[in-house]
PDB file of C-alpha atoms in Angstrom:
ATOM      1  CA  UNK K  26     -47.627  20.734  -1.526  1.00 59.00           C
ATOM      2  CA  UNK K  27     -47.448  19.019   1.698  1.00 68.00           C
ATOM      3  CA  UNK K  28     -44.945  20.423   4.847  1.00 64.00           C
ATOM      4  CA  UNK K  29     -43.592  16.411   4.230  1.00 61.00           C
ATOM      5  CA  UNK K  30     -43.190  17.123   0.584  1.00 61.00           C
ATOM      6  CA  UNK K  31     -41.354  20.457   0.937  1.00 63.00           C
ATOM      7  CA  UNK K  32     -39.586  18.711   3.829  1.00 69.00           C
ATOM      8  CA  UNK K  33     -38.068  16.167   1.579  1.00 66.00           C
ATOM      9  CA  UNK K  34     -37.974  18.601  -1.386  1.00 73.00           C
ATOM     10  CA  UNK K  35     -35.827  20.855   0.358  1.00 75.00           C
ATOM     11  CA  UNK K  36     -33.822  18.165   1.877  1.00 73.00           C
ATOM     12  CA  UNK K  37     -32.994  16.770  -1.323  1.00 71.00           C
ATOM     13  CA  UNK K  38     -32.119  20.251  -3.141  1.00 80.00           C
ATOM     14  CA  UNK K  39     -29.041  21.072  -0.382  1.00 75.00           C
ATOM     15  CA  UNK K  40     -27.789  16.803  -1.554  1.00 76.00           C
ATOM     16  CA  UNK K  41     -27.880  18.017  -4.551  1.00 80.00           C
ATOM     17  CA  UNK K  42     -26.372  21.713  -4.139  1.00 85.00           C
ATOM     18  CA  UNK K  43     -23.808  20.495  -1.834  1.00 82.00           C
ATOM     19  CA  UNK K  44     -22.767  17.094  -3.295  1.00 80.00           C
ATOM     20  CA  UNK K  45     -22.581  18.723  -6.756  1.00 83.00           C
ATOM     21  CA  UNK K  46     -19.661  21.822  -5.316  1.00 88.00           C
ATOM     22  CA  UNK K  47     -18.062  18.966  -3.673  1.00 85.00           C
ATOM     23  CA  UNK K  48     -17.736  16.613  -6.677  1.00 86.00           C
ATOM     24  CA  UNK K  49     -16.996  20.129  -8.852  1.00 90.00           C
ATOM     25  CA  UNK K  50     -14.140  21.096  -6.610  1.00 91.00           C
ATOM     26  CA  UNK K  51     -12.960  17.838  -6.815  1.00 90.00           C
ATOM     27  CA  UNK K  52     -13.078  16.703  -9.805  1.00 93.00           C
ATOM     28  CA  UNK K  53     -10.728  20.176 -10.690  1.00 93.00           C
ATOM     29  CA  UNK K  54      -8.246  19.443  -8.543  1.00 93.00           C
ATOM     30  CA  UNK K  55      -8.051  15.596  -8.857  1.00 94.00           C
ATOM     31  CA  UNK K  56      -8.487  15.089 -12.608  1.00 96.00           C
ATOM     32  CA  UNK K  57      -4.758  15.084 -13.522  1.00 97.00           C
ATOM     33  CA  UNK K  58      -4.703  11.790 -12.285  1.00 96.00           C
ATOM     34  CA  UNK K  59      -7.616  10.566 -13.745  1.00 97.00           C
ATOM     35  CA  UNK K  60      -5.739  10.845 -17.111  1.00 97.00           C
ATOM     36  CA  UNK K  61      -2.948   9.187 -16.272  1.00 97.00           C
ATOM     37  CA  UNK K  62      -5.131   6.354 -14.294  1.00 97.00           C
ATOM     38  CA  UNK K  63      -6.975   5.763 -18.506  1.00 97.00           C
ATOM     39  CA  UNK K  64      -3.745   6.088 -19.926  1.00 96.00           C
ATOM     40  CA  UNK K  65      -2.669   2.831 -18.153  1.00 96.00           C
ATOM     41  CA  UNK K  66      -6.087   1.272 -18.570  1.00 96.00           C
ATOM     42  CA  UNK K  67      -5.997   1.589 -22.347  1.00 94.00           C
ATOM     43  CA  UNK K  68      -2.522   0.671 -22.898  1.00 92.00           C
ATOM     44  CA  UNK K  69      -1.845  -2.682 -24.201  1.00 85.00           C
ATOM     45  CA  UNK K  70       1.106  -4.422 -22.552  1.00 75.00           C
ATOM     46  CA  UNK K  71       5.208  -3.931 -23.287  1.00 71.00           C
ATOM     47  CA  UNK K  72       4.641  -4.149 -26.624  1.00 72.00           C
ATOM     48  CA  UNK K  73       2.338  -1.189 -26.887  1.00 75.00           C
ATOM     49  CA  UNK K  74       4.851   1.375 -28.207  1.00 76.00           C
ATOM     50  CA  UNK K  75       3.113   4.001 -26.642  1.00 78.00           C
ATOM     51  CA  UNK K  76       3.553   2.392 -23.359  1.00 88.00           C
ATOM     52  CA  UNK K  77       4.650   4.212 -20.130  1.00 93.00           C
ATOM     53  CA  UNK K  78       7.324   2.538 -17.797  1.00 89.00           C
ATOM     54  CA  UNK K  79       5.658   3.938 -14.915  1.00 92.00           C
ATOM     55  CA  UNK K  80       3.937   6.626 -12.915  1.00 94.00           C
ATOM     56  CA  UNK K  81       6.497   9.095 -12.667  1.00 95.00           C
ATOM     57  CA  UNK K  82       6.564   8.332 -16.627  1.00 95.00           C
ATOM     58  CA  UNK K  83       3.712   8.934 -17.726  1.00 96.00           C
ATOM     59  CA  UNK K  84       3.580  12.037 -15.439  1.00 96.00           C
ATOM     60  CA  UNK K  85       6.911  13.620 -17.398  1.00 96.00           C
ATOM     61  CA  UNK K  86       5.878  12.224 -20.617  1.00 95.00           C
ATOM     62  CA  UNK K  87       1.964  14.118 -20.851  1.00 96.00           C
ATOM     63  CA  UNK K  88       3.853  17.395 -19.122  1.00 95.00           C
ATOM     64  CA  UNK K  89       6.577  17.155 -21.809  1.00 94.00           C
ATOM     65  CA  UNK K  90       4.786  16.680 -24.883  1.00 93.00           C
ATOM     66  CA  UNK K  91       1.452  17.770 -23.838  1.00 94.00           C
ATOM     67  CA  UNK K  92       1.789  20.916 -21.382  1.00 93.00           C
ATOM     68  CA  UNK K  93       0.532  21.235 -18.097  1.00 94.00           C
ATOM     69  CA  UNK K  94      -3.199  21.380 -19.635  1.00 94.00           C
ATOM     70  CA  UNK K  95      -2.567  17.551 -20.910  1.00 95.00           C
ATOM     71  CA  UNK K  96      -3.435  16.498 -17.518  1.00 97.00           C
ATOM     72  CA  UNK K  97      -6.909  18.776 -18.009  1.00 96.00           C
ATOM     73  CA  UNK K  98      -8.068  16.493 -20.725  1.00 96.00           C
ATOM     74  CA  UNK K  99     -11.307  15.690 -20.685  1.00 96.00           C
ATOM     75  CA  UNK K 100     -12.717  17.649 -17.719  1.00 96.00           C
ATOM     76  CA  UNK K 101     -15.707  18.971 -19.303  1.00 96.00           C
ATOM     77  CA  UNK K 102     -17.532  15.788 -18.988  1.00 96.00           C
ATOM     78  CA  UNK K 103     -17.623  14.628 -15.715  1.00 94.00           C
ATOM     79  CA  UNK K 104     -18.368  18.396 -15.192  1.00 93.00           C
ATOM     80  CA  UNK K 105     -21.158  18.665 -17.131  1.00 93.00           C
ATOM     81  CA  UNK K 106     -22.159  15.078 -15.551  1.00 91.00           C
ATOM     82  CA  UNK K 107     -22.262  15.971 -11.982  1.00 84.00           C
ATOM     83  CA  UNK K 108     -25.607  18.189 -11.122  1.00 75.00           C
ATOM     84  CA  UNK K 109     -27.298  14.979 -12.651  1.00 78.00           C
ATOM     85  CA  UNK K 110     -25.426  12.381 -10.918  1.00 78.00           C
ATOM     86  CA  UNK K 111     -25.862  14.144  -7.744  1.00 70.00           C
ATOM     87  CA  UNK K 112     -29.285  14.450  -8.496  1.00 69.00           C
ATOM     88  CA  UNK K 113     -30.176  10.999  -8.867  1.00 68.00           C
ATOM     89  CA  UNK K 114     -28.033   9.921  -5.792  1.00 65.00           C
ATOM     90  CA  UNK K 115     -30.332  12.089  -3.815  1.00 57.00           C
ATOM     91  CA  UNK K 116     -33.071  10.559  -5.414  1.00 60.00           C
ATOM     92  CA  UNK K 117     -32.714   7.109  -5.776  1.00 59.00           C
ATOM     93  CA  UNK K 118     -31.713   4.182  -3.520  1.00 54.00           C
ATOM     94  CA  UNK K 119     -28.194   4.078  -1.600  1.00 55.00           C
ATOM     95  CA  UNK K 120     -25.420   1.306  -2.357  1.00 56.00           C
ATOM     96  CA  UNK K 121     -26.517  -0.577  -5.657  1.00 62.00           C
ATOM     97  CA  UNK K 122     -29.677   1.055  -7.553  1.00 63.00           C
ATOM     98  CA  UNK K 123     -27.553   3.859  -7.216  1.00 67.00           C
ATOM     99  CA  UNK K 124     -24.643   2.822  -8.643  1.00 74.00           C
ATOM    100  CA  UNK K 125     -27.028   1.285 -11.440  1.00 81.00           C
ATOM    101  CA  UNK K 126     -29.245   5.140 -12.516  1.00 83.00           C
ATOM    102  CA  UNK K 127     -25.911   6.223 -11.611  1.00 86.00           C
ATOM    103  CA  UNK K 128     -24.124   4.820 -14.610  1.00 89.00           C
ATOM    104  CA  UNK K 129     -26.852   5.121 -17.571  1.00 90.00           C
ATOM    105  CA  UNK K 130     -26.381   9.046 -16.597  1.00 90.00           C
ATOM    106  CA  UNK K 131     -22.854   9.019 -16.576  1.00 94.00           C
ATOM    107  CA  UNK K 132     -22.003   6.912 -19.511  1.00 96.00           C
ATOM    108  CA  UNK K 133     -22.076   8.734 -22.538  1.00 96.00           C
ATOM    109  CA  UNK K 134     -20.098  11.720 -20.735  1.00 97.00           C
ATOM    110  CA  UNK K 135     -17.271   8.365 -20.176  1.00 97.00           C
ATOM    111  CA  UNK K 136     -17.651   8.105 -23.790  1.00 97.00           C
ATOM    112  CA  UNK K 137     -16.380  12.026 -24.160  1.00 97.00           C
ATOM    113  CA  UNK K 138     -14.348  11.596 -21.695  1.00 97.00           C
ATOM    114  CA  UNK K 139     -11.834   8.529 -22.217  1.00 97.00           C
ATOM    115  CA  UNK K 140     -12.080   9.670 -25.881  1.00 96.00           C
ATOM    116  CA  UNK K 141     -10.454  12.755 -25.046  1.00 97.00           C
ATOM    117  CA  UNK K 142      -8.252  11.528 -22.671  1.00 97.00           C
ATOM    118  CA  UNK K 143      -6.364   8.864 -24.658  1.00 95.00           C
ATOM    119  CA  UNK K 144      -5.598  11.460 -27.379  1.00 93.00           C
ATOM    120  CA  UNK K 145      -2.105  12.850 -26.845  1.00 91.00           C
ATOM    121  CA  UNK K 146      -2.064  15.526 -29.244  1.00 89.00           C
ATOM    122  CA  UNK K 147      -1.325  19.037 -27.865  1.00 84.00           C
ATOM    123  CA  UNK K 148      -4.312  19.993 -25.948  1.00 80.00           C
ATOM    124  CA  UNK K 149      -4.537  23.496 -28.076  1.00 81.00           C
ATOM    125  CA  UNK K 150      -5.099  20.919 -31.488  1.00 87.00           C
ATOM    126  CA  UNK K 151      -7.093  18.123 -29.894  1.00 89.00           C
ATOM    127  CA  UNK K 152     -11.501  18.905 -30.407  1.00 92.00           C
ATOM    128  CA  UNK K 153     -13.109  20.346 -28.232  1.00 93.00           C
ATOM    129  CA  UNK K 154     -15.824  18.011 -25.823  1.00 95.00           C
ATOM    130  CA  UNK K 155     -18.453  19.267 -28.156  1.00 95.00           C
ATOM    131  CA  UNK K 156     -16.690  18.709 -30.880  1.00 96.00           C
ATOM    132  CA  UNK K 157     -15.625  14.928 -30.178  1.00 96.00           C
ATOM    133  CA  UNK K 158     -19.437  14.485 -28.887  1.00 96.00           C
ATOM    134  CA  UNK K 159     -20.124  15.281 -32.221  1.00 96.00           C
ATOM    135  CA  UNK K 160     -17.809  13.078 -34.223  1.00 96.00           C
ATOM    136  CA  UNK K 161     -19.047  10.046 -32.217  1.00 96.00           C
ATOM    137  CA  UNK K 162     -22.204  10.682 -32.728  1.00 96.00           C
ATOM    138  CA  UNK K 163     -22.285  11.519 -36.106  1.00 96.00           C
ATOM    139  CA  UNK K 164     -20.212   8.508 -36.666  1.00 93.00           C
ATOM    140  CA  UNK K 165     -21.681   5.711 -34.381  1.00 94.00           C
ATOM    141  CA  UNK K 166     -24.965   7.730 -33.368  1.00 95.00           C
ATOM    142  CA  UNK K 167     -26.603   7.264 -29.305  1.00 94.00           C
ATOM    143  CA  UNK K 168     -26.700   3.773 -29.029  1.00 93.00           C
ATOM    144  CA  UNK K 169     -24.214   0.591 -27.505  1.00 92.00           C
ATOM    145  CA  UNK K 170     -22.083   1.330 -30.652  1.00 92.00           C
ATOM    146  CA  UNK K 171     -21.748   5.100 -29.912  1.00 95.00           C
ATOM    147  CA  UNK K 172     -22.638   7.551 -27.614  1.00 95.00           C
ATOM    148  CA  UNK K 173     -23.188   4.790 -24.989  1.00 96.00           C
ATOM    149  CA  UNK K 174     -20.160   2.382 -26.379  1.00 97.00           C
ATOM    150  CA  UNK K 175     -19.594   0.374 -22.930  1.00 97.00           C
ATOM    151  CA  UNK K 176     -22.649   0.986 -20.731  1.00 97.00           C
ATOM    152  CA  UNK K 177     -22.445  -2.472 -19.077  1.00 96.00           C
ATOM    153  CA  UNK K 178     -18.736  -2.022 -17.902  1.00 97.00           C
ATOM    154  CA  UNK K 179     -20.361   1.072 -16.901  1.00 96.00           C
ATOM    155  CA  UNK K 180     -22.854  -0.486 -14.851  1.00 95.00           C
ATOM    156  CA  UNK K 181     -20.846  -2.777 -13.480  1.00 95.00           C
ATOM    157  CA  UNK K 182     -18.056  -0.241 -12.409  1.00 94.00           C
ATOM    158  CA  UNK K 183     -20.610   1.745 -10.882  1.00 91.00           C
ATOM    159  CA  UNK K 184     -22.915  -0.730  -9.425  1.00 90.00           C
ATOM    160  CA  UNK K 185     -20.030  -2.468  -7.585  1.00 91.00           C
ATOM    161  CA  UNK K 186     -18.187   0.170  -5.781  1.00 88.00           C
ATOM    162  CA  UNK K 187     -21.704   2.149  -4.406  1.00 84.00           C
ATOM    163  CA  UNK K 188     -22.305  -1.074  -3.076  1.00 87.00           C
ATOM    164  CA  UNK K 189     -19.190  -2.167  -1.556  1.00 88.00           C
ATOM    165  CA  UNK K 190     -18.615   1.342  -1.046  1.00 83.00           C
ATOM    166  CA  UNK K 191     -21.743   2.334   0.729  1.00 81.00           C
ATOM    167  CA  UNK K 192     -22.432  -1.178   2.844  1.00 84.00           C
ATOM    168  CA  UNK K 193     -18.807  -1.100   3.971  1.00 85.00           C
ATOM    169  CA  UNK K 194     -18.650   2.472   5.337  1.00 80.00           C
ATOM    170  CA  UNK K 195     -22.331   2.516   7.010  1.00 81.00           C
ATOM    171  CA  UNK K 196     -21.537  -0.697   8.527  1.00 86.00           C
ATOM    172  CA  UNK K 197     -17.783   0.690  10.243  1.00 86.00           C
ATOM    173  CA  UNK K 198     -19.553   3.708  10.654  1.00 81.00           C
ATOM    174  CA  UNK K 199     -21.522   2.439  13.207  1.00 83.00           C
ATOM    175  CA  UNK K 200     -19.167   0.113  14.608  1.00 88.00           C
ATOM    176  CA  UNK K 201     -16.730   2.962  15.654  1.00 88.00           C
ATOM    177  CA  UNK K 202     -17.837   5.718  18.113  1.00 88.00           C
ATOM    178  CA  UNK K 203     -18.437   8.635  17.118  1.00 87.00           C
ATOM    179  CA  UNK K 204     -16.268  11.902  18.680  1.00 88.00           C
ATOM    180  CA  UNK K 205     -17.437  14.823  20.281  1.00 90.00           C
ATOM    181  CA  UNK K 206     -13.815  16.784  19.341  1.00 90.00           C
ATOM    182  CA  UNK K 207     -15.173  18.481  15.621  1.00 85.00           C
ATOM    183  CA  UNK K 208     -11.383  17.371  14.486  1.00 86.00           C
ATOM    184  CA  UNK K 209     -11.231  13.463  15.088  1.00 90.00           C
ATOM    185  CA  UNK K 210     -14.774  12.920  14.357  1.00 86.00           C
ATOM    186  CA  UNK K 211     -13.671  14.453  10.082  1.00 83.00           C
ATOM    187  CA  UNK K 212     -11.132  11.504  10.894  1.00 86.00           C
ATOM    188  CA  UNK K 213     -12.638   8.734  11.572  1.00 87.00           C
ATOM    189  CA  UNK K 214     -14.840   9.420   8.247  1.00 82.00           C
ATOM    190  CA  UNK K 215     -12.011  10.596   6.473  1.00 83.00           C
ATOM    191  CA  UNK K 216     -10.270   7.058   7.278  1.00 87.00           C
ATOM    192  CA  UNK K 217     -13.600   5.095   6.948  1.00 85.00           C
ATOM    193  CA  UNK K 218     -14.316   6.372   3.631  1.00 83.00           C
ATOM    194  CA  UNK K 219     -10.318   6.142   2.251  1.00 84.00           C
ATOM    195  CA  UNK K 220     -10.628   2.643   3.082  1.00 87.00           C
ATOM    196  CA  UNK K 221     -14.553   2.122   2.332  1.00 86.00           C
ATOM    197  CA  UNK K 222     -13.156   4.050  -1.087  1.00 86.00           C
ATOM    198  CA  UNK K 223     -10.016   1.661  -1.459  1.00 89.00           C
ATOM    199  CA  UNK K 224     -12.073  -1.627  -1.194  1.00 90.00           C
ATOM    200  CA  UNK K 225     -13.976  -1.223  -3.638  1.00 90.00           C
ATOM    201  CA  UNK K 226     -11.888   0.444  -6.179  1.00 91.00           C
ATOM    202  CA  UNK K 227      -9.910  -2.684  -6.026  1.00 93.00           C
ATOM    203  CA  UNK K 228     -13.169  -5.079  -6.634  1.00 94.00           C
ATOM    204  CA  UNK K 229     -14.659  -2.383  -9.230  1.00 94.00           C
ATOM    205  CA  UNK K 230     -11.214  -1.750 -11.615  1.00 96.00           C
ATOM    206  CA  UNK K 231     -11.371  -4.982 -13.891  1.00 97.00           C
ATOM    207  CA  UNK K 232     -14.545  -3.426 -15.146  1.00 98.00           C
ATOM    208  CA  UNK K 233     -13.294   0.089 -15.266  1.00 97.00           C
ATOM    209  CA  UNK K 234     -10.141  -1.213 -17.193  1.00 98.00           C
ATOM    210  CA  UNK K 235     -12.816  -2.744 -19.994  1.00 98.00           C
ATOM    211  CA  UNK K 236     -14.516   0.256 -19.718  1.00 98.00           C
ATOM    212  CA  UNK K 237     -11.369   1.999 -21.379  1.00 97.00           C
ATOM    213  CA  UNK K 238     -10.208  -0.281 -23.806  1.00 97.00           C
ATOM    214  CA  UNK K 239     -14.038  -0.275 -25.001  1.00 98.00           C
ATOM    215  CA  UNK K 240     -14.409   3.437 -25.471  1.00 97.00           C
ATOM    216  CA  UNK K 241     -11.005   4.090 -26.410  1.00 95.00           C
ATOM    217  CA  UNK K 242      -8.997   3.676 -29.803  1.00 92.00           C
ATOM    218  CA  UNK K 243      -9.395   0.529 -30.512  1.00 92.00           C
ATOM    219  CA  UNK K 244      -5.810  -1.257 -31.423  1.00 89.00           C
ATOM    220  CA  UNK K 245      -6.357  -1.214 -35.123  1.00 87.00           C
ATOM    221  CA  UNK K 246      -8.206   1.053 -36.615  1.00 83.00           C
ATOM    222  CA  UNK K 247     -11.930   0.414 -37.816  1.00 83.00           C
ATOM    223  CA  UNK K 248     -11.311  -3.278 -36.175  1.00 90.00           C
ATOM    224  CA  UNK K 249     -13.374  -3.423 -33.402  1.00 93.00           C
ATOM    225  CA  UNK K 250     -11.528  -5.939 -30.711  1.00 95.00           C
ATOM    226  CA  UNK K 251     -13.091  -4.840 -27.276  1.00 97.00           C
ATOM    227  CA  UNK K 252     -16.937  -5.897 -27.900  1.00 94.00           C
ATOM    228  CA  UNK K 253     -18.103  -6.150 -24.344  1.00 96.00           C
ATOM    229  CA  UNK K 254     -17.420  -5.927 -20.703  1.00 97.00           C
ATOM    230  CA  UNK K 255     -16.766  -9.509 -19.747  1.00 97.00           C
ATOM    231  CA  UNK K 256     -14.929 -10.370 -23.769  1.00 97.00           C
ATOM    232  CA  UNK K 257     -13.566  -7.505 -22.738  1.00 98.00           C
ATOM    233  CA  UNK K 258     -11.860  -9.121 -19.135  1.00 98.00           C
ATOM    234  CA  UNK K 259     -10.960 -12.629 -20.979  1.00 98.00           C
ATOM    235  CA  UNK K 260      -8.988 -11.158 -23.092  1.00 97.00           C
ATOM    236  CA  UNK K 261      -7.178  -8.241 -21.479  1.00 96.00           C
ATOM    237  CA  UNK K 262      -6.715 -11.676 -18.995  1.00 96.00           C
ATOM    238  CA  UNK K 263      -5.582 -13.775 -21.594  1.00 96.00           C
ATOM    239  CA  UNK K 264      -2.958 -11.283 -23.934  1.00 94.00           C
ATOM    240  CA  UNK K 265      -1.211  -9.502 -21.000  1.00 94.00           C
ATOM    241  CA  UNK K 266      -1.779 -11.360 -17.591  1.00 94.00           C
ATOM    242  CA  UNK K 267      -3.624 -11.085 -14.489  1.00 94.00           C
ATOM    243  CA  UNK K 268      -2.554  -7.959 -13.327  1.00 95.00           C
ATOM    244  CA  UNK K 269      -3.458  -5.990 -16.428  1.00 96.00           C
ATOM    245  CA  UNK K 270      -6.958  -6.178 -14.802  1.00 97.00           C
ATOM    246  CA  UNK K 271      -5.828  -3.706 -12.517  1.00 96.00           C
ATOM    247  CA  UNK K 272      -4.051  -1.066 -14.539  1.00 96.00           C
ATOM    248  CA  UNK K 273      -4.908   2.430 -13.243  1.00 96.00           C
ATOM    249  CA  UNK K 274      -5.504   1.358  -9.769  1.00 95.00           C
ATOM    250  CA  UNK K 275      -2.366   3.467  -8.241  1.00 95.00           C
ATOM    251  CA  UNK K 276      -3.246   6.175  -9.511  1.00 96.00           C
ATOM    252  CA  UNK K 277      -7.271   5.786  -8.399  1.00 94.00           C
ATOM    253  CA  UNK K 278      -6.091   5.017  -4.884  1.00 92.00           C
ATOM    254  CA  UNK K 279      -4.165   8.280  -4.787  1.00 91.00           C
ATOM    255  CA  UNK K 280      -7.387   9.878  -5.798  1.00 89.00           C
ATOM    256  CA  UNK K 281      -9.268   9.056  -3.213  1.00 82.00           C
ATOM    257  CA  UNK K 282      -7.071   9.787   0.002  1.00 77.00           C
ATOM    258  CA  UNK K 283      -7.185  13.364  -0.989  1.00 83.00           C
ATOM    259  CA  UNK K 284     -10.191  13.516  -3.542  1.00 83.00           C
ATOM    260  CA  UNK K 285     -11.977  12.100  -0.560  1.00 75.00           C
ATOM    261  CA  UNK K 286     -10.968  14.685   2.393  1.00 74.00           C
ATOM    262  CA  UNK K 287     -11.768  17.983  -0.186  1.00 81.00           C
ATOM    263  CA  UNK K 288     -15.124  16.073  -0.814  1.00 79.00           C
ATOM    264  CA  UNK K 289     -16.164  15.915   2.974  1.00 73.00           C
ATOM    265  CA  UNK K 290     -14.223  19.357   3.635  1.00 78.00           C
ATOM    266  CA  UNK K 291     -16.457  20.971   0.401  1.00 84.00           C
ATOM    267  CA  UNK K 292     -19.731  19.442   1.157  1.00 79.00           C
ATOM    268  CA  UNK K 293     -20.064  19.879   4.913  1.00 78.00           C
ATOM    269  CA  UNK K 294     -19.614  23.727   4.222  1.00 82.00           C
ATOM    270  CA  UNK K 295     -21.786  23.930   1.469  1.00 86.00           C
ATOM    271  CA  UNK K 296     -24.556  21.640   3.655  1.00 82.00           C
ATOM    272  CA  UNK K 297     -24.257  23.654   7.132  1.00 81.00           C
ATOM    273  CA  UNK K 298     -24.294  26.917   5.172  1.00 87.00           C
ATOM    274  CA  UNK K 299     -27.471  25.544   3.400  1.00 84.00           C
ATOM    275  CA  UNK K 300     -29.102  24.315   6.873  1.00 83.00           C
ATOM    276  CA  UNK K 301     -28.520  28.181   8.714  1.00 84.00           C
ATOM    277  CA  UNK K 302     -29.756  30.096   5.693  1.00 82.00           C
ATOM    278  CA  UNK K 303     -31.515  28.200   3.493  1.00 73.00           C
TER     279      UNK K 303
END
């Protein structure tokens, strides 16, 4: 192997390990907000008997009826998806391309995750991640009605997010001078990342809502109401109004701030350690 190939392989390995470590820590800390986001996205307006009155009511209801572990439903699929997702990011072109290839990898994990998060039973009695995956495969298979349900919405969500995030982040980052003070430099990167993530989330969340509706439980068992990405968006808009396409935006943005800071800190620490010791 040539020195250039060794260098590229080493750099990719660093990206996968450092990024995977950062993603793992962020998931473990911020997953409750993801559960809350999904619950808001799958509820169908005030007519839904399981509708939450607001963010506080959602947190209280989950804690009261499902316990602390209820906030960690569906955490295993994103953890299992983290390493292949980071590998895709390290080996593919940043932006739309990485978003689309990443979506292909994570979509089966998302299907299982959303199904577990939608389950309002006690954490102790709900099926395990692998039991849920087996149920989906045995019932609907691996295709677009089963383990890859909602793929178009996932492609849209990840593609739009990555395209806007990377484009905004690197353009603004180049426009604002770097600081020699490590703390100020961290704050600069964090602020740019937070704004980039917020803008990207505001643009891509209709895809996220469509994904949750398609992958989550249908209103009438055995009857498929939410079939495809744009059909679901149009249906949600027609029945519930424009703002329904932005359900879950607040917990999603709440996750970006502290979650982004955690990821930056862990990534910088692990990456620095790898550069010195490997």
